[in-house]
Coordinates of C-alpha atoms and ligand atoms in Angstrom, one line a residue:
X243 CA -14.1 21.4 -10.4
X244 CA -12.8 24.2 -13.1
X245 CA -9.6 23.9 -14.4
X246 CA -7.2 24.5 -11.4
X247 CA -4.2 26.2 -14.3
X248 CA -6.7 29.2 -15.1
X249 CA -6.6 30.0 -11.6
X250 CA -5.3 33.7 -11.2
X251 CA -1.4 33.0 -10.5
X252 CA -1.9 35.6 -7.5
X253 CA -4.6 33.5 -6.0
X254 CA -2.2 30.3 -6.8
X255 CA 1.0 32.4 -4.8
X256 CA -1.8 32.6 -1.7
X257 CA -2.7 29.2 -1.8
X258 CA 0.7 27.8 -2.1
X259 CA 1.7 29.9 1.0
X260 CA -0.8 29.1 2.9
X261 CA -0.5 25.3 2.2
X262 CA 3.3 25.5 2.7
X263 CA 2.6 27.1 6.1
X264 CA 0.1 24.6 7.7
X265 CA 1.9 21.3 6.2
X266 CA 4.8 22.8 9.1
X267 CA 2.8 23.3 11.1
X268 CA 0.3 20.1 11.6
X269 CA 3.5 17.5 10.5
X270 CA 2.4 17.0 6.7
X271 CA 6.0 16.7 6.2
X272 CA 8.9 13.9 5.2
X273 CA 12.9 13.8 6.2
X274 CA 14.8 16.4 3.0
X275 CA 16.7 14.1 1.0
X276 CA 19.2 17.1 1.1
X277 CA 19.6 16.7 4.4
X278 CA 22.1 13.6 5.1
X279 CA 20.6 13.2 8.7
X280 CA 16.7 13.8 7.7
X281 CA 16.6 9.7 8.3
X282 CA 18.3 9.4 11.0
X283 CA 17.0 11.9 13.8
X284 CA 14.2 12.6 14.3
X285 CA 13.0 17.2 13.6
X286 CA 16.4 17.3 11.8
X287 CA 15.8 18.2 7.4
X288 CA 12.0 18.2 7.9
X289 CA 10.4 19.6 4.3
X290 CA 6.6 19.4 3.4
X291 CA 5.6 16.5 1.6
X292 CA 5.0 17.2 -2.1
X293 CA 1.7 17.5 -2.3
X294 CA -1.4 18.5 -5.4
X295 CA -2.3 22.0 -4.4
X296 CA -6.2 21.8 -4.3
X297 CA -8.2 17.9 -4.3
X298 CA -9.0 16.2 -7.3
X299 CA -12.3 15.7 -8.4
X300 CA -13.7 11.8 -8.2
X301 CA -17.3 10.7 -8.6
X302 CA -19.3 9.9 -5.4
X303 CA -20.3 6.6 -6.9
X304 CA -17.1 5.1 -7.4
X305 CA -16.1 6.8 -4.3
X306 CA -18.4 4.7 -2.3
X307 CA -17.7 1.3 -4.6
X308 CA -13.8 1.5 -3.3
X309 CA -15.1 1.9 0.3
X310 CA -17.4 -1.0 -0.1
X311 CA -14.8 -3.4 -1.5
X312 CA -12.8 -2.5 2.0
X313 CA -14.2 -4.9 4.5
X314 CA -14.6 -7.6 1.5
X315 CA -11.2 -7.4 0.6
X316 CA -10.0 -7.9 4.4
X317 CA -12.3 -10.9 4.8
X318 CA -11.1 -12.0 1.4
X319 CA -7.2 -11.6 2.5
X320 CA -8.2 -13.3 5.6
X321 CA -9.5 -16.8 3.8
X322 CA -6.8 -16.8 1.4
X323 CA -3.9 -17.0 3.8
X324 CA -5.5 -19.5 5.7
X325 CA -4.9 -21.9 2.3
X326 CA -1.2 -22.6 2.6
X327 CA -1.6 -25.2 -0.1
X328 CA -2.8 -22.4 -3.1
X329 CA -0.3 -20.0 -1.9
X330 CA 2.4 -22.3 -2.1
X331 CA 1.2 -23.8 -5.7
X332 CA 0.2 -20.6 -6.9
X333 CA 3.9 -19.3 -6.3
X334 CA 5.7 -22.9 -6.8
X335 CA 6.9 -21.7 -10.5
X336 CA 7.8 -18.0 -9.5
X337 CA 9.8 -19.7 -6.4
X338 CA 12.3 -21.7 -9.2
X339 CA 13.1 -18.2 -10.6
X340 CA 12.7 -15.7 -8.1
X341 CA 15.4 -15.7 -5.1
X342 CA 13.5 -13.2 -3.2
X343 CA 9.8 -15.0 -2.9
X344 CA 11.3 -18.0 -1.9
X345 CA 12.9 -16.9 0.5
X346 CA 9.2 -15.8 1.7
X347 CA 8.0 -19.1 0.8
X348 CA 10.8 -20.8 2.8
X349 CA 9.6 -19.2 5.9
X350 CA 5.9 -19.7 5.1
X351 CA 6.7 -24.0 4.8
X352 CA 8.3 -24.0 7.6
X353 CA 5.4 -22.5 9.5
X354 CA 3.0 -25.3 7.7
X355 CA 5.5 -27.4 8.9
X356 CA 5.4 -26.6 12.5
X357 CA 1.6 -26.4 12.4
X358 CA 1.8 -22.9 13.4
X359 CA -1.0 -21.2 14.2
X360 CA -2.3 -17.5 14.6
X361 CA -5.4 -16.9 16.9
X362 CA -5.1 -13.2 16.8
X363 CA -4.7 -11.9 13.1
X364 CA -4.1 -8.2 11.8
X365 CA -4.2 -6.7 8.4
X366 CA -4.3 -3.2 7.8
X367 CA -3.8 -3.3 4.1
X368 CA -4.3 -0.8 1.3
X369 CA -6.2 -1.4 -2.0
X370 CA -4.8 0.9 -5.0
X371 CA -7.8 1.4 -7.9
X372 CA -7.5 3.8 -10.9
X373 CA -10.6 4.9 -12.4
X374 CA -10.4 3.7 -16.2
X375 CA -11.4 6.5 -18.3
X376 CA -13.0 4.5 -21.6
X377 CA -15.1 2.3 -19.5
X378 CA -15.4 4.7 -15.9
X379 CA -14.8 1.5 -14.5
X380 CA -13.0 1.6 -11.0
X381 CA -10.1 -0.6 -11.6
X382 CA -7.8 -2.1 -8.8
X383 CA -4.1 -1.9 -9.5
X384 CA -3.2 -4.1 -6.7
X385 CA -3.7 -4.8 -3.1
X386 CA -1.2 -4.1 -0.2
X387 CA -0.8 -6.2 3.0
X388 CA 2.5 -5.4 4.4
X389 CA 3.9 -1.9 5.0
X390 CA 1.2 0.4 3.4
X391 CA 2.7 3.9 3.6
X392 CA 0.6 7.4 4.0
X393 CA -2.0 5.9 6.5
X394 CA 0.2 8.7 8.7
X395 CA 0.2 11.9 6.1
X396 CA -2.8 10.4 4.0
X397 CA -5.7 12.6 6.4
X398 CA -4.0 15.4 6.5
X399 CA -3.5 16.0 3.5
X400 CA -7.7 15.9 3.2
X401 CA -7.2 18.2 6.2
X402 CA -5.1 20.3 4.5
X403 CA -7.6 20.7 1.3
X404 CA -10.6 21.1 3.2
X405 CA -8.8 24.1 5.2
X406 CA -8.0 25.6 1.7
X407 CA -11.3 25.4 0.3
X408 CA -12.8 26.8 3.5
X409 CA -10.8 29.7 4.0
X410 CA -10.6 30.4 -0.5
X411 CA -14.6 29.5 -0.5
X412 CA -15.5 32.4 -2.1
X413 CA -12.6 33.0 -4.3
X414 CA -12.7 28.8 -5.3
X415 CA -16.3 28.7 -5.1
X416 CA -15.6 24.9 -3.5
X417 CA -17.0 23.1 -1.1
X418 CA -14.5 21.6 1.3
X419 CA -17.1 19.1 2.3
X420 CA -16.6 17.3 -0.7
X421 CA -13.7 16.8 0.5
X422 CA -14.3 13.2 2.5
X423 CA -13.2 13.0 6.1
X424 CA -10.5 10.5 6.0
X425 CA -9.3 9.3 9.6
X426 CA -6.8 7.2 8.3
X427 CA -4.0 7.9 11.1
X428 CA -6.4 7.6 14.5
X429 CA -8.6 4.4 12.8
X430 CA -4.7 2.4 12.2
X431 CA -3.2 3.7 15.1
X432 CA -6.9 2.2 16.9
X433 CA -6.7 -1.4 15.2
X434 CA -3.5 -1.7 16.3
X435 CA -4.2 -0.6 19.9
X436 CA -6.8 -3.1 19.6
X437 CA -4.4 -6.0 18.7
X438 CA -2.0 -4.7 21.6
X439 CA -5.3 -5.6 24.2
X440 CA -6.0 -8.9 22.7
X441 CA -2.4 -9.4 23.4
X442 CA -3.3 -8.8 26.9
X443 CA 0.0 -8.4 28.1
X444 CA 0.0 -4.6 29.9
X445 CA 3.4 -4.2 29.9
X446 CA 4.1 -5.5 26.1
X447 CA 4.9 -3.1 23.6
X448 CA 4.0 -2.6 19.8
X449 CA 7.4 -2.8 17.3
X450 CA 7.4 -0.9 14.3
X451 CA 10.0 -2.8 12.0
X452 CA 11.9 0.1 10.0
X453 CA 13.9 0.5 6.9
X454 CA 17.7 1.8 8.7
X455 CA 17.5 5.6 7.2
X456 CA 13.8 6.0 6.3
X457 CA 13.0 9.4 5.3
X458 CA 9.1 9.0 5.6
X459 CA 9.4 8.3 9.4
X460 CA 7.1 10.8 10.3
X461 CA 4.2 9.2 8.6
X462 CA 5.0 6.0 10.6
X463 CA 5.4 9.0 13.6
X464 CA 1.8 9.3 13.2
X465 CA 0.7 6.0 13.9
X466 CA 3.0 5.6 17.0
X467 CA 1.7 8.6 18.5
X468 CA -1.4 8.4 18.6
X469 CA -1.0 4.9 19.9
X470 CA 0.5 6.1 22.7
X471 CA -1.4 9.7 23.1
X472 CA -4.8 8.2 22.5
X473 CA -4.1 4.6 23.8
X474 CA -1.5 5.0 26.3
X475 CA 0.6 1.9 24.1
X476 CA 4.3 2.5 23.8
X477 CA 5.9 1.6 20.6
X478 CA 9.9 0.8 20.0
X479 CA 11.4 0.9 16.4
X480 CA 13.9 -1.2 15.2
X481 CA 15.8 -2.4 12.0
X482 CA 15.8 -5.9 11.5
X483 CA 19.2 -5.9 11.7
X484 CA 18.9 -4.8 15.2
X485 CA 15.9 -7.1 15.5
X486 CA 18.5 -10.3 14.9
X487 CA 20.8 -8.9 17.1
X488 CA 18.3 -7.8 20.2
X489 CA 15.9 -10.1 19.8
X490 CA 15.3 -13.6 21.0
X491 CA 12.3 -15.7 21.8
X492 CA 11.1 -17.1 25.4
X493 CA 10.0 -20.5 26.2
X494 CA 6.5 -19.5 25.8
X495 CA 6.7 -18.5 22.2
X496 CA 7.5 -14.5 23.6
X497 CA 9.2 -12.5 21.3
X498 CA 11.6 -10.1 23.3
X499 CA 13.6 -7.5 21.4
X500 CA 15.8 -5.0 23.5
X501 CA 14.1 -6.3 26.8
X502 CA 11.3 -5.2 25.9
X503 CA 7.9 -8.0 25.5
X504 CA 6.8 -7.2 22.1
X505 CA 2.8 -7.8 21.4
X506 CA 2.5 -6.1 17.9
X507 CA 5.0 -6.5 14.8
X508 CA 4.0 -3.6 12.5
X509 CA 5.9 -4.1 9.2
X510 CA 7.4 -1.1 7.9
X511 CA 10.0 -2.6 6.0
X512 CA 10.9 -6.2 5.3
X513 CA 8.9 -5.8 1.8
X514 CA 11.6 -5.8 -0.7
X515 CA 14.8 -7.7 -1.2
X516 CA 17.0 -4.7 -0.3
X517 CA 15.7 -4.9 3.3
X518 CA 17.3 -8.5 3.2
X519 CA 21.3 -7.2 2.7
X520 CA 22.7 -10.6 4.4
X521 CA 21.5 -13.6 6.5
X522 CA 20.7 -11.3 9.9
X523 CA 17.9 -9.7 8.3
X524 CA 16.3 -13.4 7.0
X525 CA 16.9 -14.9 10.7
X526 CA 15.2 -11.8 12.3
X527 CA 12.2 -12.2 9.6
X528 CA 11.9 -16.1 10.7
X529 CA 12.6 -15.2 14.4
X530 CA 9.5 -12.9 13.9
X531 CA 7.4 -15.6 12.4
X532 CA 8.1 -18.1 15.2
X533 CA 6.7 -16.2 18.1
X534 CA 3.7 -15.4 19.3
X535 CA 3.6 -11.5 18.7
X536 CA 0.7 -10.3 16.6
X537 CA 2.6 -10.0 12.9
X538 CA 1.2 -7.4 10.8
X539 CA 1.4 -9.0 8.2
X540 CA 2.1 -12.4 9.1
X541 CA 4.1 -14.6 6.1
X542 CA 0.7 -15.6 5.0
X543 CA -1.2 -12.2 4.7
X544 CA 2.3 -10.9 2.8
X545 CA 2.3 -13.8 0.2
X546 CA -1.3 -13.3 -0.2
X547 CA -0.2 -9.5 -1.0
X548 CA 1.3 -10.4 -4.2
X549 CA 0.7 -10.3 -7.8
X550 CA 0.6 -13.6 -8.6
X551 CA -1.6 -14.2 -6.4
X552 CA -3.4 -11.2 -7.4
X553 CA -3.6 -12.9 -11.1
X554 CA -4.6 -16.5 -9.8
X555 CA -7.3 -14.9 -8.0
X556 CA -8.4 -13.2 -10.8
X557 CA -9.1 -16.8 -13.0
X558 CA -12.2 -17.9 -13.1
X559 CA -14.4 -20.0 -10.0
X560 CA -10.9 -19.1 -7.7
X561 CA -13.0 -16.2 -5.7
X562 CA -15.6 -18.8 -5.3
X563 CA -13.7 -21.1 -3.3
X564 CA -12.4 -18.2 -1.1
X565 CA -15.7 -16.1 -0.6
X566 CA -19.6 -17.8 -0.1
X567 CA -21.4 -14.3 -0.6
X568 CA -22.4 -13.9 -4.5
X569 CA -22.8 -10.4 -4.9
X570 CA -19.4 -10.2 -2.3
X571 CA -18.0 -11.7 -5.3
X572 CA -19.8 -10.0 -7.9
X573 CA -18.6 -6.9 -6.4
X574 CA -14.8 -7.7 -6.3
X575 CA -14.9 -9.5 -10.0
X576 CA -16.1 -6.1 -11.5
X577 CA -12.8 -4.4 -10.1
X578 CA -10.5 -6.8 -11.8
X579 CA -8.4 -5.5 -14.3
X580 CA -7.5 -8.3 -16.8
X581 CA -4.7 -10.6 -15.2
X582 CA -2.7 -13.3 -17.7
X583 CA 0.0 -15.4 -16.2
X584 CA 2.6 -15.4 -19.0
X585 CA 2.3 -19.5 -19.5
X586 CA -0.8 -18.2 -21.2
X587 CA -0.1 -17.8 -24.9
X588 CA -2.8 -15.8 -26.4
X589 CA -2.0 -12.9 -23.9
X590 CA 2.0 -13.4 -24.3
X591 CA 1.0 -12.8 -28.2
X592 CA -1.3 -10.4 -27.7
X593 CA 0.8 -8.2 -25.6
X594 CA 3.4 -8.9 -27.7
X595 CA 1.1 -7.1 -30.5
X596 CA 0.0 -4.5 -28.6
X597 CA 2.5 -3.8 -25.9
X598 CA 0.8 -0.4 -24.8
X599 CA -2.4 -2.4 -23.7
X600 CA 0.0 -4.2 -20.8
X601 CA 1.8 -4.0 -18.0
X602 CA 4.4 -6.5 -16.7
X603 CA 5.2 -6.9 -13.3
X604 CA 7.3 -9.1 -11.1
X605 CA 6.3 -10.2 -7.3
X606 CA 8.2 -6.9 -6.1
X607 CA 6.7 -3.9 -4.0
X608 CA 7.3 -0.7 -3.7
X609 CA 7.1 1.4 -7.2
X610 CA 9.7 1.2 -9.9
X611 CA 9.4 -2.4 -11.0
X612 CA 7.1 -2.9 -13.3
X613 CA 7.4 -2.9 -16.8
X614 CA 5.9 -0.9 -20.0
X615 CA 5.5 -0.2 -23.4
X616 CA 8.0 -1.4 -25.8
X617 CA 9.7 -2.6 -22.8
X618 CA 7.1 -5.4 -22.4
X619 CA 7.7 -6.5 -26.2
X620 CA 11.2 -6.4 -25.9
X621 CA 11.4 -8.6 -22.6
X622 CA 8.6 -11.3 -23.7
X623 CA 10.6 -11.6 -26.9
X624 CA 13.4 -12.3 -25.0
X625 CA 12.0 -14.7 -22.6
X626 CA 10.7 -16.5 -25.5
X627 CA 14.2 -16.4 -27.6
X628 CA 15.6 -17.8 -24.2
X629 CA 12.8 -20.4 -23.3
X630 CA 13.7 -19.8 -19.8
X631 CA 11.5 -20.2 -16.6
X632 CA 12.1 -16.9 -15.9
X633 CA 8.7 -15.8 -17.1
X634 CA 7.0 -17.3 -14.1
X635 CA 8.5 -14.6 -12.3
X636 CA 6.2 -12.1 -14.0
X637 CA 2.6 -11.7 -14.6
X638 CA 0.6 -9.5 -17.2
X639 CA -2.1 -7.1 -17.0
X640 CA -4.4 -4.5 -18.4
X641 CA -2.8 -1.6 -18.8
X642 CA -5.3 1.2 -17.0
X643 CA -5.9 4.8 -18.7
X644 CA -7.3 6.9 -16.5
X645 CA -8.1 10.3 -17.4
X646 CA -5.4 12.9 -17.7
X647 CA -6.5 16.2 -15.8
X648 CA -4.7 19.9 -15.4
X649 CA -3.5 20.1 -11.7
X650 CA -1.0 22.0 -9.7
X651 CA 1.5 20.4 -7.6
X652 CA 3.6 21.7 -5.0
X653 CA 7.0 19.7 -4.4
X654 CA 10.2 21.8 -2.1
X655 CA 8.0 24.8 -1.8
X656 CA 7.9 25.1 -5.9
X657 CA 5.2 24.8 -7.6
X658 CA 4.0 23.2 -10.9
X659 CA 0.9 23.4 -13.4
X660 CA 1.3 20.1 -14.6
X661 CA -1.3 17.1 -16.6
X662 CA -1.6 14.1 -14.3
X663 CA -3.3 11.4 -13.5
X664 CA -4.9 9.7 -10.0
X665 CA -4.8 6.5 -8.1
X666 CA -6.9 6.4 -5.1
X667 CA -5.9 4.1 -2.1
X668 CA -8.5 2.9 0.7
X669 CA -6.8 1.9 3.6
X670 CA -8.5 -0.9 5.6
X671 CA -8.1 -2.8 8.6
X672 CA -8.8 -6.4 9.6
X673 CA -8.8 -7.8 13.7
X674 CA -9.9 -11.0 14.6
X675 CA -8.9 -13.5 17.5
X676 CA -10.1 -17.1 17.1
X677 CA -13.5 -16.5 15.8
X678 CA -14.4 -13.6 16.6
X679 CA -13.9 -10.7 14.3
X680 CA -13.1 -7.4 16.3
X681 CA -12.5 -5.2 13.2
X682 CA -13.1 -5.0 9.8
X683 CA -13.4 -1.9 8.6
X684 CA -12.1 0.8 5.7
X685 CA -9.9 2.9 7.6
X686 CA -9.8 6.2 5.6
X687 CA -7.6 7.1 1.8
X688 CA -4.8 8.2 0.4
X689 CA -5.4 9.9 -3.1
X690 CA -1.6 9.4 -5.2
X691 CA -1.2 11.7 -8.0
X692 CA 1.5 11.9 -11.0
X693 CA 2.4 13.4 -13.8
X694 CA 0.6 11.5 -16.9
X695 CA 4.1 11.5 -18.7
X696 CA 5.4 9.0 -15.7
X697 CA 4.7 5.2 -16.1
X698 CA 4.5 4.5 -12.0
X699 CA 3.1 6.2 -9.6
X700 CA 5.9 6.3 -6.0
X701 CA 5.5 9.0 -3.8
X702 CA 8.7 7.9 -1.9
X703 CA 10.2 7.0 -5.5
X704 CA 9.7 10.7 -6.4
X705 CA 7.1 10.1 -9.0
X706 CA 3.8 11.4 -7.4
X707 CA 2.7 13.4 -4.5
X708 CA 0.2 13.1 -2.4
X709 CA -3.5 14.2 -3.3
X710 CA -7.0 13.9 -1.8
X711 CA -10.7 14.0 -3.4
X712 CA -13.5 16.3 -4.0
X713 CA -16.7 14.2 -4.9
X714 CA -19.0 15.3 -7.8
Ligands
ADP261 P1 4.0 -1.6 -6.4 O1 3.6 -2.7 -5.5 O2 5.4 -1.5 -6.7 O3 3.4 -0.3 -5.9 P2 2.0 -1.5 -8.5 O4 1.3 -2.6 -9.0 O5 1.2 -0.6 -7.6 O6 3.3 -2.0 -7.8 O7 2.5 -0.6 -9.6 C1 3.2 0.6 -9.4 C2 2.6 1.7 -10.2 O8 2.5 1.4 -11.6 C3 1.2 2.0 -9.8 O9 1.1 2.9 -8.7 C4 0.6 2.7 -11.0 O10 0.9 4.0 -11.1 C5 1.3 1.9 -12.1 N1 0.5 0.8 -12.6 C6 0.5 -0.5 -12.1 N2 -0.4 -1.3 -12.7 C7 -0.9 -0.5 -13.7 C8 -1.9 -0.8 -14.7 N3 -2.5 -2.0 -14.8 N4 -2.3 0.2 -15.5 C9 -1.7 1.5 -15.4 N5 -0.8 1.8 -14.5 C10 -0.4 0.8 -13.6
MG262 MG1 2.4 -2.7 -3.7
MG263 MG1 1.4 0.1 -5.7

């Protein structure tokens, strides 16, 4: 693709209307932050969600790499959360210092503890990779198991593009079928339909657990109707504030909130310790655990969501014990980034040398955590000066440089030739009851772009919009 800033500005005015225009019309959009009741109700402070004006160009080879890793990744997820023993030890030093993970841990014990055990299990994760630019390696950032956003918005935005590029064909010269279809939306909102029938409970309901307040509703909108268009499933949404209050479990192991039989907990909040503000939110996570709803993500698959575990995974002979398929493991070695835990000197020093190589990040989700540059020299130094455990909250890792490429990108109808870089997300989905595996499957993408000058890469956090791909 040609450089997007030497489009004629005439031709740019065209395309930003246009793309304005359909985003209102096919729900491409997210609650104004200028609108103090764009959280609360629902077609109140709508605006379009910022989004990169034309796709951005990846190569088809790394495309289809990313979608391969999908299905190994869910199987891989799978395996590891059955190990309660490696997720506890790998965490056991991060617990001492980190208030927030043991809390998780807490509730994950207690489930060893009560030998509890989940026949039907559901993942629908996302897998961030950057495309390193000195090697052209496809790097992955991290891996997401609970509360994935843009699995709503994510397709149509590809929608979007590939309407652009149609309609502009002959001014762009483009081919919008570059542009991959990406189903994202209809392939979650299908998994979890098919969790809801292996429920088998007709008159149970899926329950979307929700941050009080949440501006990006209507990508969660997405999912719930087409559950219930498509799949005739009815889905309630409720804090988990309101889950403690409302909720309560039956003799059975039935978890009822409102009245209502719930047979799907889809996790859209309950990631970060601000979702915890007092002990209701904790019992209402635990009260969760203890039934017998479908958890998406269960304690297990969200502790197997983090970076430690990430970086333990990443040591040498730990995939092995996980995965039996060599080149399954071949195949998700060459995506690791380098990984340190920061009990390992040489890195510590190293990154202490070269702090722009790094990236240091704590077991938090969400964007805005992690931490770079002289930033990393600064706080190992400190650690060190200190001697505390403290470091066992963090882990290290290869700082990623992808390529840095002209783009324009439209946020509250403005737009902006700016220099940014990419980080492509493949959304995937994981069923199985007992044995038997009913899906496993990539599940469509979410292309995130930002401004090279910012260090993360939040869409909700105001740091990137939302992209999608044209394959060379
Ligand atoms: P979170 O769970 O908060 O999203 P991430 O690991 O995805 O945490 O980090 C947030 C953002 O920081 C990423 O979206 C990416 O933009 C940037 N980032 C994370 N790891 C790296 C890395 N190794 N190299 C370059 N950038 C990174
Ligand atoms: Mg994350
Ligand atoms: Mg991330």
């Amino acid at each position: 693709m040609s450089d997007p800033h030497t489009i004629d500005p005439e031709l740019i005015q065209k395309l930003v209307h246009d793309a304005l225009v359909w985003s209102s019309l096919h729900g491409l959009v997210v609650g104004d932050r200028n609108v103090e009741r764009s959280g609360l109700v629902p077609g109140v402070g709508m605006v379009h969600a910022p989004i990169a004006l034309l796709p951005n160009s990846f190569p088809e080879v790394q495309w289809n790499q990313a979608c391969e890793l999908a299905p190994i990744f869910n199987k891989l997820v799978d395996r590891v959360s059955l190990d309660g023993k490696f997720l506890q030890d790998t965490l056991s030093r991060t617990k001492k210092v980190d208030a927030f993970t043991s809390r998780l841990l807490d509730i994950h014990s207690r489930m060893l503890q009560i030998g509890k055990k989940e026949d039907i299990r559901l993942g629908l994760h996302r897998s961030d990779y950057m495309l390193d630019e000195k090697t052209n390696l496809l790097l992955q950032i991290e891996l997401n198991t609970i509360s994935c956003s843009f699995s709503g918005l994510g397709c149509l935005v590809s929608d979007l593009h590939r309407s652009l590029l149609s309609y502009y064909k002959k001014q762009l010269g483009l081919d919008s079928q570059k542009v991959p279809i990406n189903a994202s939306a209809s392939k979650f909102a299908e998994v979890l339909a098919k969790a809801w029938t292996e429920y088998s409970n007709p008159s149970a309901v899926v329950m979307v657990v929700v941050q009080p307040g949440e501006r990006n509703m209507y990508d969660q909108h997405w999912l719930t109707a087409t559950l219930k268009e498509r799949h005739n499933v009815t889905s309630i949404r409720k804090t988990l504030a309101e889950i403690d209050a409302q909720g309560k479990i039956l003799a059975d192991g039935t978890l009822q909130v409102d009245g209502e039989t719930v047979a799907v907990i889809y996790f859209r909040a309950g990631y970060a310790p601000t979702d915890y503000p007092s002990e209701s939110e904790w019992k209402a996570r635990l009260l969760m655990e203890e039934s017998s709803a479908i958890k998406c993500p269960s304690i297990s698959y969200h502790l197997t969501g983090t970076k430690k575990v990430q970086q333990e995974l990443a040591k040498p002979n730990v995939l092995e014990s996980f995965l039996e398929n060599k080149d399954d493991i071949a195949k998700v070695r060459e995506c690791f980034a380098g990984l340190w835990s920061l009990d390992d000197l040489d890195a510590v020093k190293s990154a202490i040398q070269k702090p722009e190589a790094y990236v240091m990040k704590p077991q938090r989700e969400g964007g805005g955590n992690n931490i770079y540059g002289d930033d990393v020299k600064e706080t190992l130094l400190r650690l060190q000066k200190e001697g505390s455990e403290e470091e066992a909250a963090y882990i290290l890792m290869q700082r990623i440089f992808p390529a840095v490429f002209p783009t324009v990108l439209v946020r509250d109808g403005i737009c902006y030739k700016e220099h940014a870089v990419s980080e492509l997300g493949i959304f995937s989905a994981y069923l199985r009851n007992k044995e038997t595996v009913i899906s496993n499957e990539q599940c469509g993408y979410l292309m995130r772009t930002k401004v090279s000058s910012s260090n993360e890469g939040g869409v909700a956090a105001g740091f990137a919009v939302l992209d999608s791909l044209y394959l060379i």
